[in-house]
Structure formats: C-alpha cells, structure tokens
XYZ file of C-alpha atoms in Angstrom:
770
model
C 30.861 103.969 -7.261
C 34.561 101.812 -8.066
C 33.290 99.118 -9.497
C 35.224 96.743 -7.455
C 35.039 98.859 -4.443
C 32.557 98.604 -0.606
C 29.364 96.972 -1.947
C 29.714 95.396 -5.227
C 28.957 91.935 -6.052
C 33.020 91.141 -6.955
C 33.451 87.585 -8.145
C 36.308 85.759 -5.836
C 39.556 86.776 -6.745
C 40.545 83.144 -5.538
C 38.380 80.885 -6.688
C 39.885 81.592 -10.943
C 42.775 79.201 -8.219
C 40.664 76.896 -7.069
C 38.704 76.017 -10.251
C 42.165 75.934 -12.183
C 43.612 73.322 -9.721
C 45.994 75.587 -8.601
C 44.429 75.501 -5.089
C 46.519 74.061 -2.271
C 45.941 71.578 0.703
C 47.847 70.269 3.746
C 47.556 66.824 1.728
C 48.704 67.896 -1.427
C 52.313 68.394 -0.234
C 55.077 65.873 -0.460
C 58.820 66.608 0.758
C 61.542 64.780 0.095
C 62.214 61.489 2.643
C 58.737 61.529 3.138
C 56.729 58.977 6.002
C 53.051 58.696 6.088
C 51.475 58.051 10.301
C 48.039 56.233 11.323
C 46.364 56.370 14.077
C 45.740 53.025 16.440
C 42.320 53.744 17.392
C 40.283 51.863 20.181
C 37.583 50.349 19.463
C 35.019 49.866 22.282
C 34.205 52.775 23.929
C 35.083 51.990 27.801
C 38.226 50.055 29.115
C 41.071 49.323 31.005
C 44.166 48.976 29.408
C 46.215 45.824 30.830
C 48.533 46.150 27.469
C 50.080 47.805 24.607
C 51.827 44.790 22.797
C 53.867 47.050 19.893
C 56.053 44.696 18.702
C 54.625 42.789 15.768
C 54.394 46.292 14.191
C 57.206 47.146 14.803
C 58.432 44.810 12.710
C 56.389 44.998 9.513
C 57.882 45.814 5.993
C 58.577 50.060 6.790
C 58.014 50.721 10.002
C 59.860 53.821 11.077
C 58.898 54.134 14.366
C 55.181 53.795 16.898
C 54.650 55.662 19.480
C 51.991 54.835 22.766
C 52.018 57.142 25.917
C 55.267 55.613 27.599
C 57.323 57.254 25.003
C 55.092 60.052 25.497
C 55.754 60.519 28.501
C 59.060 59.804 28.140
C 59.705 62.965 25.391
C 57.802 64.939 28.175
C 54.521 65.462 25.839
C 52.001 67.359 28.472
C 48.070 67.078 27.359
C 45.689 69.061 24.970
C 44.376 71.931 27.260
C 41.416 72.948 27.967
C 41.397 77.051 27.712
C 38.696 78.269 29.432
C 38.443 75.519 32.211
C 35.746 76.046 35.591
C 37.107 77.630 38.361
C 34.791 74.996 40.763
C 34.127 72.018 38.121
C 36.940 69.123 37.422
C 38.176 69.942 34.132
C 39.270 67.224 32.689
C 42.230 67.659 29.752
C 42.665 65.285 27.125
C 46.174 62.995 26.387
C 48.100 62.642 23.514
C 47.668 58.593 23.502
C 45.456 56.616 26.642
C 47.545 55.485 28.884
C 45.408 53.145 31.689
C 41.302 54.060 30.319
C 40.091 53.865 27.579
C 37.429 56.816 27.399
C 35.056 57.261 24.525
C 35.896 54.764 21.032
C 38.505 55.496 17.915
C 40.590 57.129 20.635
C 44.045 57.176 19.894
C 46.746 54.271 21.663
C 48.998 54.571 19.381
C 50.771 56.006 16.142
C 52.791 54.143 13.280
C 54.926 55.179 11.338
C 55.922 53.353 7.890
C 57.585 54.335 4.455
C 54.182 54.367 3.005
C 50.543 54.758 4.052
C 49.682 51.277 3.030
C 52.275 49.193 5.370
C 52.010 51.825 7.600
C 48.016 50.527 7.531
C 49.285 47.298 7.850
C 51.173 48.087 10.437
C 48.746 49.626 12.542
C 46.427 46.219 12.557
C 49.322 44.258 14.129
C 49.061 46.866 16.997
C 47.632 44.377 19.584
C 45.893 46.347 22.989
C 44.544 44.584 26.104
C 41.638 45.840 26.202
C 39.212 45.381 29.881
C 35.529 46.566 28.265
C 33.664 48.625 30.834
C 30.152 49.892 31.058
C 30.163 53.337 29.453
C 27.298 56.077 29.447
C 26.668 57.541 25.708
C 24.205 60.498 26.420
C 23.066 62.552 28.483
C 20.266 60.823 30.475
C 22.301 57.572 31.011
C 25.343 59.797 32.131
C 23.340 61.781 34.984
C 21.387 59.283 36.058
C 21.670 57.762 39.490
C 24.876 54.791 40.038
C 25.918 55.835 36.002
C 29.267 54.409 35.107
C 31.524 57.880 36.092
C 34.154 58.325 32.899
C 35.968 60.044 35.822
C 36.520 59.103 39.506
C 36.472 62.983 40.468
C 33.314 63.842 38.318
C 31.000 62.697 41.240
C 27.379 62.227 38.399
C 29.632 62.459 35.696
C 29.057 66.241 36.729
C 32.019 68.498 34.935
C 30.911 72.031 36.162
C 27.819 73.705 37.393
C 27.277 77.159 35.920
C 24.428 79.725 36.387
C 24.167 83.233 35.441
C 21.320 86.493 35.092
C 18.389 87.047 38.682
C 16.014 83.927 40.359
C 14.981 85.615 42.526
C 13.260 88.249 39.622
C 12.198 85.430 37.006
C 10.377 83.780 40.539
C 8.615 86.920 40.424
C 7.986 87.076 36.827
C 6.687 83.708 36.475
C 4.078 84.495 40.261
C 2.374 86.832 38.187
C 1.968 84.965 35.625
C -0.878 85.284 33.140
C 0.324 82.287 31.172
C 3.373 80.099 31.444
C 4.487 77.728 28.885
C 7.166 75.628 29.197
C 9.469 73.062 26.820
C 12.217 70.906 26.842
C 14.425 69.803 23.296
C 17.499 67.758 22.400
C 19.679 70.015 20.518
C 20.915 66.607 18.481
C 24.623 66.508 18.312
C 26.518 66.938 14.829
C 30.350 66.511 13.364
C 31.187 69.715 10.526
C 31.869 66.963 8.362
C 34.173 69.810 5.914
C 34.875 68.769 2.767
C 38.790 68.025 3.759
C 39.124 66.135 6.462
C 42.629 67.139 9.386
C 45.737 66.488 7.988
C 49.186 66.962 9.277
C 52.287 67.439 7.008
C 55.308 67.279 9.632
C 58.817 68.434 9.336
C 62.046 69.029 12.071
C 65.844 71.097 11.491
C 68.076 70.384 14.996
C 68.790 74.244 13.846
C 65.534 75.568 13.404
C 63.169 74.077 15.448
C 59.585 72.145 13.964
C 57.887 73.563 10.956
C 53.884 71.856 9.990
C 51.351 72.382 7.947
C 48.217 72.154 8.666
C 44.682 72.662 8.364
C 43.615 75.474 10.382
C 41.280 78.639 11.742
C 44.151 80.225 12.575
C 48.710 79.449 13.162
C 47.951 82.038 15.743
C 45.600 80.181 18.570
C 47.994 77.128 17.636
C 51.467 78.038 18.239
C 50.666 78.885 22.006
C 48.602 75.734 22.425
C 51.494 73.385 20.312
C 54.392 74.568 22.475
C 53.256 73.992 25.356
C 51.896 70.921 24.932
C 55.702 69.535 23.246
C 58.029 71.295 25.800
C 59.257 73.510 23.650
C 59.409 77.200 23.116
C 57.236 78.774 21.175
C 59.825 80.332 19.035
C 60.678 77.123 17.696
C 57.609 76.129 16.000
C 56.199 77.356 12.668
C 53.103 76.671 11.799
C 51.410 77.334 7.857
C 48.264 76.717 6.617
C 48.016 76.115 2.510
C 44.433 76.439 1.490
C 41.504 75.442 3.391
C 38.814 73.414 2.011
C 35.605 74.323 5.296
C 35.833 74.443 8.700
C 32.664 75.403 10.819
C 34.665 75.688 14.012
C 36.388 72.455 14.466
C 39.496 73.420 12.045
C 39.963 75.648 15.391
C 41.482 73.180 17.842
C 44.471 71.437 18.975
C 43.851 67.903 18.526
C 46.202 65.258 19.590
C 46.773 63.636 15.492
C 48.604 67.032 15.163
C 50.839 66.446 18.352
C 52.219 63.209 17.369
C 53.493 63.514 13.456
C 55.474 66.630 14.979
C 57.174 64.156 17.395
C 57.795 61.148 14.965
C 58.929 63.963 12.819
C 61.161 65.504 15.049
C 62.636 61.398 16.727
C 63.213 60.008 13.054
C 64.291 63.648 11.028
C 62.012 62.599 8.587
C 58.900 64.436 7.631
C 55.907 63.114 8.798
C 51.968 63.237 7.181
C 48.916 62.889 8.648
C 45.659 63.047 7.042
C 42.196 61.673 8.768
C 39.992 59.034 6.232
C 36.155 60.261 6.512
C 35.563 57.762 9.186
C 38.006 58.978 11.651
C 36.945 62.336 11.451
C 33.473 61.344 12.590
C 35.020 59.446 15.781
C 38.072 61.989 16.372
C 36.798 64.997 14.613
C 35.132 67.554 17.847
C 32.014 67.567 17.471
C 29.024 69.812 17.745
C 25.901 71.053 19.596
C 24.476 67.467 21.910
C 22.571 70.078 25.041
C 18.873 68.905 26.573
C 16.866 72.111 28.384
C 14.157 72.531 29.877
C 12.808 76.331 29.823
C 10.226 78.210 30.246
C 8.762 81.554 29.631
C 6.311 83.672 31.562
C 3.807 86.192 29.781
C 1.081 88.519 31.088
C -2.356 88.359 29.990
C -1.559 90.507 26.644
C 1.139 87.633 25.414
C 3.765 89.661 26.869
C 6.770 88.452 28.062
C 7.606 88.695 32.219
C 10.272 85.850 32.469
C 12.721 83.175 30.686
C 14.785 80.266 33.145
C 16.723 77.377 31.443
C 18.128 74.584 32.984
C 20.777 72.929 30.266
C 22.441 69.556 30.617
C 25.509 69.732 28.030
C 27.118 66.939 26.726
C 31.161 68.025 27.317
C 32.550 64.373 26.318
C 34.874 62.524 27.111
C 37.226 65.308 27.707
C 37.383 69.036 28.297
C 38.750 70.649 24.270
C 39.961 74.025 23.806
C 37.114 75.716 23.749
C 34.165 73.106 25.013
C 32.874 74.466 28.607
C 32.135 78.114 27.466
C 30.329 76.874 23.649
C 27.098 76.471 26.146
C 28.499 79.042 28.682
C 29.722 82.018 27.995
C 29.861 81.574 23.847
C 25.803 82.903 23.070
C 24.694 84.797 26.873
C 25.010 88.014 25.195
C 21.966 86.879 22.571
C 20.167 84.837 25.727
C 17.234 86.500 24.896
C 16.883 87.403 21.927
C 15.293 90.015 19.849
C 12.495 89.821 22.471
C 12.042 92.482 25.600
C 12.226 89.644 28.400
C 12.953 92.212 31.909
C 13.842 88.994 33.706
C 16.139 86.186 32.797
C 18.179 83.155 35.217
C 19.816 80.060 33.190
C 21.764 77.514 34.908
C 24.098 74.984 33.019
C 26.133 71.728 33.842
C 28.507 69.900 31.548
C 28.533 66.337 31.275
C 31.078 64.027 30.702
C 29.905 61.053 28.525
C 32.140 58.700 27.370
C 31.640 59.811 23.345
C 34.266 62.692 21.562
C 34.751 65.597 22.365
C 32.359 68.894 22.314
C 33.119 72.632 20.700
C 31.986 75.314 18.662
C 30.461 73.966 15.132
C 29.087 77.009 13.179
C 27.616 79.550 15.805
C 28.886 78.274 18.473
C 25.450 78.824 21.085
C 23.711 81.493 19.521
C 22.052 79.091 16.907
C 21.576 76.321 20.828
C 20.023 79.957 22.309
C 18.059 80.646 19.473
C 16.214 77.172 18.996
C 15.609 76.988 21.853
C 14.123 80.784 22.432
C 11.913 80.525 18.649
C 10.754 76.891 20.031
C 9.144 78.625 23.183
C 7.804 81.301 20.540
C 6.042 79.653 18.498
C 4.717 76.767 21.163
C 3.029 79.786 23.187
C 1.211 81.237 20.358
C -0.323 77.894 19.712
C -1.208 77.944 23.917
C -2.150 81.029 23.683
C -4.559 81.038 20.240
C -1.659 83.746 18.677
C -0.466 83.966 15.539
C 3.502 82.901 14.949
C 3.975 86.512 14.014
C 1.584 87.791 16.830
C 3.116 87.214 19.526
C 6.795 88.226 17.954
C 5.524 91.527 16.981
C 4.354 91.709 20.531
C 7.446 91.569 21.873
C 10.075 92.391 19.486
C 12.618 95.163 20.570
C 11.256 97.995 18.768
C 13.027 100.833 16.691
C 13.042 103.228 18.532
C 14.607 101.826 21.576
C 18.056 100.964 20.349
C 20.872 100.783 21.859
C 19.166 98.524 23.792
C 20.589 96.373 26.579
C 18.473 93.831 27.141
C 18.698 91.181 30.383
C 22.636 90.049 29.843
C 23.212 93.271 30.118
C 24.546 92.913 26.436
C 23.420 96.852 24.233
C 21.979 95.973 20.916
C 23.696 99.379 19.084
C 21.327 99.370 15.568
C 18.802 97.591 14.278
C 15.183 97.583 13.163
C 13.821 94.130 14.133
C 9.984 94.912 13.071
C 11.020 95.607 10.298
C 12.434 92.815 9.684
C 10.097 90.360 10.398
C 7.175 92.485 7.799
C 10.073 92.336 4.936
C 10.702 88.661 5.343
C 6.537 87.893 5.278
C 6.022 90.153 2.762
C 8.985 88.261 1.153
C 7.378 84.685 2.104
C 4.168 85.589 1.273
C 3.097 84.702 4.694
C -0.906 85.792 4.546
C -1.125 83.782 1.153
C -0.043 80.444 3.063
C -3.915 79.301 4.850
C -4.093 78.826 0.812
C -1.423 77.379 -0.142
C -1.832 74.667 3.343
C -5.802 74.090 2.328
C -4.484 73.141 -2.053
C -2.018 71.069 -0.084
C -4.692 69.229 1.868
C -6.373 68.918 -0.926
C -3.475 67.095 -2.649
C -2.902 64.940 0.386
C 0.071 66.698 1.633
C 0.140 68.267 5.234
C 1.792 72.309 4.703
C 3.145 74.125 7.788
C 5.166 77.644 8.044
C 7.701 78.032 10.167
C 8.981 81.407 11.401
C 12.544 82.249 13.941
C 14.132 85.711 14.390
C 17.616 85.453 15.962
C 20.033 87.762 16.606
C 23.540 86.755 16.926
C 26.567 88.330 18.284
C 29.875 87.982 17.133
C 32.763 86.966 19.438
C 36.560 85.790 19.565
C 39.536 88.041 19.676
C 38.947 92.458 20.062
C 42.325 92.966 18.792
C 42.942 92.116 14.951
C 46.636 93.619 13.160
C 47.167 93.767 9.875
C 50.598 94.505 7.555
C 50.892 95.967 4.207
C 54.350 95.281 2.394
C 54.295 97.372 -1.119
C 56.747 95.442 -3.391
C 59.006 95.478 -6.098
C 56.317 94.142 -8.054
C 53.842 96.494 -7.948
C 51.620 94.552 -5.524
C 50.289 95.511 -1.574
C 50.918 92.229 -0.075
C 48.129 92.548 3.012
C 49.376 90.478 6.285
C 46.947 89.151 8.617
C 46.016 86.054 11.749
C 42.351 85.345 10.102
C 42.473 82.421 7.770
C 40.021 81.809 4.973
C 38.202 78.495 4.616
C 36.408 79.102 1.867
C 34.228 82.598 2.928
C 36.038 84.740 0.357
C 38.375 86.617 2.936
C 40.644 87.365 -0.531
C 37.998 88.739 -2.343
C 36.663 91.500 0.680
C 40.592 92.352 2.615
C 41.198 93.159 -1.400
C 37.936 95.228 -1.692
C 38.163 97.127 1.235
C 42.193 97.954 0.616
C 41.153 99.016 -2.945
C 38.196 101.121 -2.367
C 39.866 103.218 -0.377
C 43.460 103.311 -1.575
C 42.542 102.698 -5.638
C 44.313 99.778 -6.467
C 42.495 97.366 -8.742
C 42.139 94.906 -6.577
C 43.632 91.318 -8.241
C 47.153 93.872 -7.340
C 46.655 93.000 -3.391
C 47.605 89.823 -2.252
C 46.553 88.593 0.829
C 49.180 86.908 2.820
C 47.316 84.427 5.374
C 48.213 81.392 7.867
C 52.349 81.790 7.650
C 53.005 82.104 11.801
C 56.647 83.313 10.328
C 55.362 85.567 8.617
C 52.950 86.651 10.744
C 52.750 85.641 14.413
C 49.492 87.134 16.159
C 45.992 87.471 14.995
C 42.978 85.986 16.062
C 41.766 83.641 14.058
C 38.580 82.579 11.385
C 35.573 82.413 14.020
C 32.625 83.952 15.848
C 31.479 85.689 12.424
C 34.814 87.752 13.751
C 36.279 88.234 10.136
C 35.454 90.555 8.209
C 34.177 92.473 11.121
C 37.602 92.988 12.187
C 40.226 92.520 9.670
C 38.042 95.371 7.434
C 38.000 97.678 9.975
C 42.137 97.550 10.785
C 41.864 98.143 6.601
C 40.598 100.870 6.699
C 43.131 102.322 9.618
C 46.392 101.224 7.979
C 44.844 102.548 3.873
C 43.803 105.822 6.363
C 47.550 105.095 7.297
C 48.867 105.205 4.343
C 47.524 107.948 2.898
C 49.023 110.149 6.790
C 52.780 108.750 5.685
C 52.327 108.608 1.781
C 51.704 112.675 2.303
C 54.594 113.221 4.739
C 56.504 110.732 1.976
C 55.990 113.182 -0.949
C 56.309 115.892 0.919
C 60.206 114.185 1.458
C 60.946 112.754 -1.521
C 59.779 117.092 -3.255
C 60.520 119.193 -0.601
C 57.679 120.823 0.438
C 55.538 121.329 3.357
C 53.069 118.694 4.461
C 50.172 120.449 3.681
C 50.597 120.668 0.610
C 49.872 117.166 -0.530
C 46.612 115.484 0.106
C 45.176 111.831 -1.540
C 42.760 111.967 -4.316
C 41.461 110.192 -7.562
C 43.492 108.131 -6.362
C 46.248 110.027 -6.276
C 48.778 111.992 -4.349
C 49.216 115.104 -5.394
C 50.292 118.057 -4.042
C 48.703 121.577 -4.821
C 50.104 124.055 -7.708
C 51.638 121.480 -9.218
C 52.104 118.270 -12.028
C 53.936 115.854 -9.046
C 50.983 113.317 -9.464
C 51.995 109.799 -7.736
C 49.747 106.376 -6.943
C 50.791 104.654 -4.288
C 52.339 102.132 -5.845
C 54.563 105.001 -7.307
C 55.078 106.482 -4.617
C 56.096 103.345 -3.099
C 59.045 102.890 -5.069
C 59.986 106.150 -5.398
C 60.147 106.031 -0.899
C 61.480 102.497 -1.294
C 65.072 104.085 -3.064
C 65.104 107.273 -1.795
C 66.896 109.221 1.515
C 63.937 109.232 4.031
C 64.520 110.757 7.560
C 63.697 107.336 10.049
C 60.527 108.460 10.551
C 60.070 107.634 6.696
C 62.828 105.086 6.517
C 60.080 102.346 6.197
C 58.058 103.652 2.807
C 54.301 103.195 2.833
C 55.192 99.549 4.306
C 53.112 99.960 7.807
C 50.826 97.941 10.606
C 48.084 99.254 12.066
C 46.294 97.770 14.064
C 41.662 97.705 15.546
C 40.332 96.986 18.733
C 36.485 96.198 18.385
C 35.310 98.092 21.400
C 31.290 95.942 20.992
C 30.510 92.302 19.844
C 28.280 93.694 17.020
C 24.595 91.782 16.499
C 23.835 90.762 12.996
C 19.740 90.156 12.617
C 17.376 88.421 11.079
C 14.206 86.671 9.956
C 14.434 83.349 8.664
C 10.760 81.757 7.771
C 10.341 78.253 6.541
C 7.187 76.687 4.536
C 7.482 72.590 3.969
C 4.707 70.210 2.947
C 5.067 66.654 4.466
C 3.906 62.970 2.499
C 1.521 61.094 6.079
C 2.445 57.911 3.720
C 5.984 58.301 4.860
C 6.771 61.077 6.404
C 8.950 62.836 4.595
C 9.610 66.948 4.437
C 10.036 68.808 1.731
C 10.835 72.031 2.009
C 8.375 73.926 -0.472
C 9.641 78.710 0.127
C 12.657 79.291 2.440
C 13.062 83.126 2.508
C 15.533 85.706 4.570
C 15.991 88.763 5.355
C 18.925 89.626 7.885
C 20.739 93.542 8.468
C 24.312 92.597 8.544
C 25.240 96.106 8.611
C 27.106 97.791 5.473
C 27.643 94.409 3.590
C 31.317 94.771 1.581
C 30.252 92.434 -1.538
C 26.839 91.192 -1.339
C 27.916 87.498 -3.684
C 29.480 86.846 -0.723
C 27.199 87.212 1.826
C 24.545 85.374 -0.268
C 27.207 82.108 -0.276
C 27.454 82.510 3.745
C 23.897 82.947 4.234
C 23.003 80.162 1.414
C 25.487 77.741 3.104
C 24.788 78.553 6.531
C 21.270 77.798 6.071
C 22.313 74.312 4.192
C 23.991 73.158 7.722
C 20.744 74.026 9.549
C 18.527 72.539 7.269
C 20.802 69.268 7.892
C 21.025 69.118 11.347
C 16.685 70.275 11.682
C 16.263 67.314 9.084
C 18.282 64.603 8.943
C 21.872 65.546 10.266
C 22.688 63.394 14.329
C 25.088 61.470 15.957
C 24.185 58.674 17.350
C 26.177 56.354 19.575
C 24.737 52.724 21.176
C 23.528 52.974 25.061
C 27.867 51.481 25.612
C 28.833 55.105 23.380
C 30.145 53.125 20.985
C 29.231 55.010 17.741
C 26.994 54.153 15.316
C 27.241 56.747 12.271
C 30.781 56.466 11.250
C 30.371 57.374 7.672
C 28.360 59.504 5.470
C 26.242 55.940 4.366
C 25.240 56.478 8.096
C 24.977 60.910 8.418
C 23.163 61.940 6.926
C 23.903 65.977 4.845
C 21.435 67.043 2.335
C 21.917 66.979 -0.804
C 21.695 69.487 -3.522
C 17.732 68.004 -4.706
C 16.569 68.179 -1.324
C 17.531 72.214 -1.188
C 14.543 74.926 -2.772
C 15.517 78.229 -4.196
C 16.549 80.259 -1.334
C 14.585 84.038 -1.742
C 17.898 86.608 0.230
C 16.937 89.597 0.969
C 19.516 92.033 2.831
C 18.300 95.649 5.141
C 21.494 98.082 5.863
C 21.214 99.050 8.779
C 24.819 100.234 9.773
C 26.539 99.468 12.612
C 27.204 102.251 15.293
C 29.769 100.818 17.056
C 32.908 100.236 14.008
C 34.208 102.372 10.860
C 32.918 100.112 8.510
C 29.750 99.487 10.289
C 29.583 95.925 10.039
C 27.730 93.739 11.878
C 29.113 90.092 10.356
C 27.325 86.801 8.918
C 29.399 83.864 8.445
C 27.109 82.217 10.590
C 24.278 83.861 10.989
C 22.127 80.994 8.156
C 22.760 78.043 10.269
C 21.253 79.707 13.098
C 18.381 80.774 12.193
C 17.629 77.600 10.243
C 17.265 75.041 12.650
C 14.059 76.598 14.821
C 12.279 78.282 11.433
C 12.366 74.813 9.887
C 10.800 72.561 12.865
C 8.821 75.116 13.632
C 7.128 74.811 10.597
C 7.159 70.937 11.065
C 5.476 71.205 14.312
C 3.054 74.129 12.153
C 2.233 71.245 9.304
C 1.125 68.905 11.488
C -1.042 70.809 13.981
C -4.035 69.911 12.950
C -3.176 66.311 14.026
C -2.789 67.592 17.906
C 1.436 67.055 17.397
C 2.687 69.426 19.694
C 6.212 68.121 19.847
C 9.374 66.147 18.046
C 13.012 66.844 18.391
C 16.327 67.282 15.569
C 16.500 65.405 13.408
C 12.906 65.306 12.037
C 14.126 62.148 9.628
C 11.159 60.931 8.160
C 11.174 58.382 9.879
C 11.031 60.051 13.412
C 7.347 62.203 11.614
C 6.205 59.319 10.315
C 6.415 57.597 14.504
C 5.247 61.720 15.338
C 1.408 61.342 12.555
C 0.671 57.420 13.756
C 0.895 58.537 17.877
C -1.020 61.572 16.636
C -4.033 58.700 14.861
C -3.685 56.326 17.610
C -5.033 58.708 20.402
C -7.057 60.145 17.435
C -9.343 57.006 17.010
C -9.206 56.422 20.850
C-alpha cells in the first residue's frame, strides 16, 4: 500500500497555504483604480415603489455611479433565471433590482459605487425610496390562508406549482388494508447557510477582452451561461475566476443580483468594482434552505411491516424562484424518499408557495435531509404507537443485503449496501443495549435522557459527466484541470491521491487547477456529493490514458514495438532493455521530441467520466441526549455514526466531512431558524439572533465506516459530503422525544430550543395534573 495512496489518511496538501495565511479569497483582491459597491435595500417586506430619489446620493463625495432598475433596463439587463421552471405553474424570476414592487425585506433597489467603502455606505443612506407599504405574508400557513395577500397577482392563493409522483391508487389500497396507520405533521425549519466567507465579487471590464469577475462560487462553469444570459453578452466575453472559498453549502452555487450589478458598474465606469456582503446582508440576500410543512402517513400490517407511504408537502419558494429552487422539494430527494425500507407503495404531492421572504434553494443535502427527517420521524413515532422498539421497527423493514441491487418504489436502484449490518454496528458502538441503565442514572440525577435512531439513504446528484485535463509542466509538475470547486472539502488532496496512486507520482507534485473559466469552461461544479465520484473516476480514466499513450510515446522514442513497453513499479519499461522512465521523465522527453501527429501532445490529454446512475451512500446515526427539566436545555451526551460510503479514498477527509455535516444537522435540530414577523420582516438578521452551534455544545462524534464498494463506478465510490447533515436532524429530535416520552410529549418541531422544550414540559405537566 502506498504511503499516500488510496485509502490512506493523508493530511491535506492545501492546509499549509491556509494555515500560513497564504490563502487568497475574493475579498483579498484589490486592483488599480478599485471602487466599492453597496446595495441599497428595502426596509419593508412588501410595498409599492412610488419613486426612488438618487440625486443627493450622486452628489456625495467620492460617488461614481448609482444604478437603479431603470438603468438596468436601459442596459438590457434581464432577470436572474430559474433553470427548472414548472411547466404548469407560475415561475417568477428575480429582478436584479426592484422596479415597482418590493416583495421581500432587503430586496435591492439601488447600487451605489464610490471610491471607498465608507463613501459608498454614506451615499447609500441618501438614496430615498418612496414606498407605499402593503400587507405581506412571511410563512407558509399565512400565505395559503384564504384571502392572504398575494406575492404575485398571477399566482392564485400564492401557489407557485403543484407536483406529484408515485401511485396514488396503490397507496390508497395499502391504507385500506392497514392494521395500523401512523400520521405526522412536521415543520422543517428555514435555515441560513452561514458560510465562514460571505459572498463577494470583484469585477473588471476591458473593452477588448470583456468581463473578468473574481467571485466565490461552487463552480464557475455553471454560472457562465447564466451570467451571459442576464448581461446579454456572449459567454466568450466573460471570464469567471474563483479563488479560495471559505464554505458554500449549496448557497454559492447560484447567480445573485450583486454579481450582475458589480459587472454592469465595472463596464460603465471602466474600473474594478468590488462588493462583499456583510453578515447581516447575507441573512437578507443569500438563498435560504428547507422551510417545508409536511403531512405524511405510513400504513403498516399487523406485524409492523410498511404497506404504503403518503406525503403532502407545502414548500416555501420565497418571493422569487431561485436557479434550482423548485427542484429541491421535488426531484432532488425523489430517489430516496422511501429511504432504506421496503415500502411497496408511495405517493407524494408538493405545492410550491410564494411568500414575502428571500428565495429558497439547495442547502447541504438539498432535499434529502428533508426526506430523511420526515421518514425517520414517522418510523420512531410508529414504533411508540405500536409498542415496538425504535431499533426493532427498523430491523423489520430494512431492505436486506440479499436483495441488492434493489429497486425502490420511486424507481431508483440501490446497487449495493447492507443496511441491517450498518444498523447493528451503529447500535453496538452506541451501546444501545445499555441505554436504559443510563436513563435511570440520569433520572436519579434529575435529568431526562433519551436516545434516537435515524437511518438515511443519500443519492448523489448533479451533471452526469465530468472532464478533466492533465498538463505536464516544464517544472516537472502535473496540473489537473477540473470543473469542480473546493469549498474546503480537501479536493486538492483527494484528486492528487488518486492520480498519484495510479501513476506513481508524489501527490505534492500535483497541482489542481480549478475555478477559472479561461482554463476550464466546462464542469458540473461542486454539489450533490458528486465531486470525488465524478473527478475521482475521471482521474482513473485519465491515468489509464496516460499509461496507454505513454507506452506508445516511449515506443516511438526508442523505435520499438509498443507491445514491448509496459508500466510497472511506477515506471515505463521496455522489456529486454535498460530503458526506464518515470512519468515526468517521459513527459519531458516527449515535449522535446518529433513525434507522430497522434502523439504530438505528449502525455498531455483530456479524459472524461460519465456516471451510469446516482450512487447511494447510507448510514445510521444514534444520538443520545439529556434534558434539564427546569430550563429545557439539551445536552448531547453521545453521538454515533456508522456510514457506508463505498471505497474511502482518504479517511481523514471523510471524517472531517461527516463531523461538519453532523454539526450542521445538530444546529438545525436544536438552534438554527430564520424567523420573520407576520409581515415578512426578518427577525434573525445577525449571529446574535441566529443560533449556530458552538464547539462547547457538541460531544465527541464516534465515526466509523464500513466499505461496501459501489457497483456502478470503477473506484467503488459513493460520496460523503452531505451525509452527516442528512442523518443528524432526525436522530437528535428522535432522541429529544425519547427523553420526553415519560411525560407524554409526542411532538416537537425543529429547532428544539430550550424554550420550546421548556414549554412542552410545562404543557405535559399541566395535562398530567388536570
């Protein structure tokens, strides 16, 4: 086994750059003549714009430009597109700046550009908006209530679309035959991605070359055609560059108004224009995630086996459709709606709902955490209702390993997995059998203690094809051109490990080139747990192509038959001779040689990988909590995760991804929630109000993996980027409800804050004493 090869816990190559302060982020960049932009934002969630007065702002010292919607219209600027519009719904795309109506708090009405940030901020205060306030709706229930104010007049009842899937007749039959039916109504709370690095852009324009924009993204290739469409220019006139990125979680995938505004201003002024969001702006203008209300039911036979599954969901879209917003509550989780269980009949209906709030789109997991939360909450509730253990009800319904490959009720085919084994391993590591002893000890100490189980199945998503380029440099290094974008996951290390393993190259001599549309204008970006699955297998294809071509190159250089050349011990060898070259030596020799046309590029080449299907990572989370009955405070006592990610390239990177994902799930379960008042005004606009978890609130996470290679790709990879988030929410809430079960508490929504739990405890005590 190689020291830094596949399967080794190699430390991240990129960390030296970050830890020594040499990381370069968008906001670090400054250019000669640098100007700064500030967005003027509406201070009401809903209203009619009667006038926008900019005269005083334009006269402020240092101000170079003030843009309004009228200026954008004159420049031919279009709205931000929705790439998955509903065929039979009402798709309202977001204007770059509001012209006549404000539809959510913080919506942009003007863009001020000045010689300094302070000057731009001062001038922004002098942009006066004559706004006639109107009643708004900030939540799903209010938006769909009879007579509710309409976000868009065309969308009757604020319904953006209706979508359904599955077999309604088969589900009706299953419920008619059921011996027991478990029902639930859940709210999946709205969350803000809250990346460490806020969104930012620094835009430049050259009359001859066109636009160059430095911005934090999850892949420049996907943004390029959208940006060209909104600006009304050819994509060839735009270069998008993404340097280092400090977190994305889905939110940095999308095209935003601020990016267009900075680019328009740079073109008009002929100088660089930078914009960076403040933290409060991020809460107002970034895409949010989740925000669903679901009513669902499971039908069981007399032995506790599932017969059918029915779901009705209302999904908040915000005021406008984001790039992929409608897909997140519909297509994105479809393949895994039935999870790890044998569910023969399934039907779901989803209604998209407009509200006077910022737009909703993918957040880590993008629909799959919502699906797992709903199903796993139902499973634990059904266990309580039928007098079964939460472990036993899952054992009875898990798809056995002998049934793999397994086609579920949505048509997805799980190619591999051993769900019962993963469950058993997780319960053993969590000491599930000894829990009741710990519950009694906690009770004696005056605390409620509970344990919660959640089993999830993930499906990897995104563009099914990925191409990479290999370029051997004169400095004896290998450049790998990729169309994904690391946001902190360790891509530079993982890709280098795979290529280094296949070609016998020290990973430290491999440079991953990403985030520059001038060098790589194609690629599916980072999202849907796809990066390593796609680029890793493309690396395998590229390495095999290098070996094949290298054999022919060496044969041509030495004038011998190609069949005498082989690649062994990290070198190209000619059998029966002393000729022996490593990859870099052969690349250098090819660069200086007169080779046939088909070998003229030497070892430089492009290679692609197309996946035949999604992969299906899966695993089991077990959370154990204790609760102080006097304050409602939850303490996470233990947390256990056992995952099947297929082949693991770098256990250290995987552990980091799982830990980060679990913490984000814990955050949503216990503290995080974007809140609005009844009119749609944001109430959680800072980190004083929005409760992300802190390190001292978290337990040690016991992480373990079982390698069951995927059967549908050469490396056997399944993906791990979003898995921790998917399993954490239901595991934690199931544990909270288990702790409160002796009181008769059967329901609590996320986030289960101390106040919410304290209220549930008090309500249960009042009922008990009545």
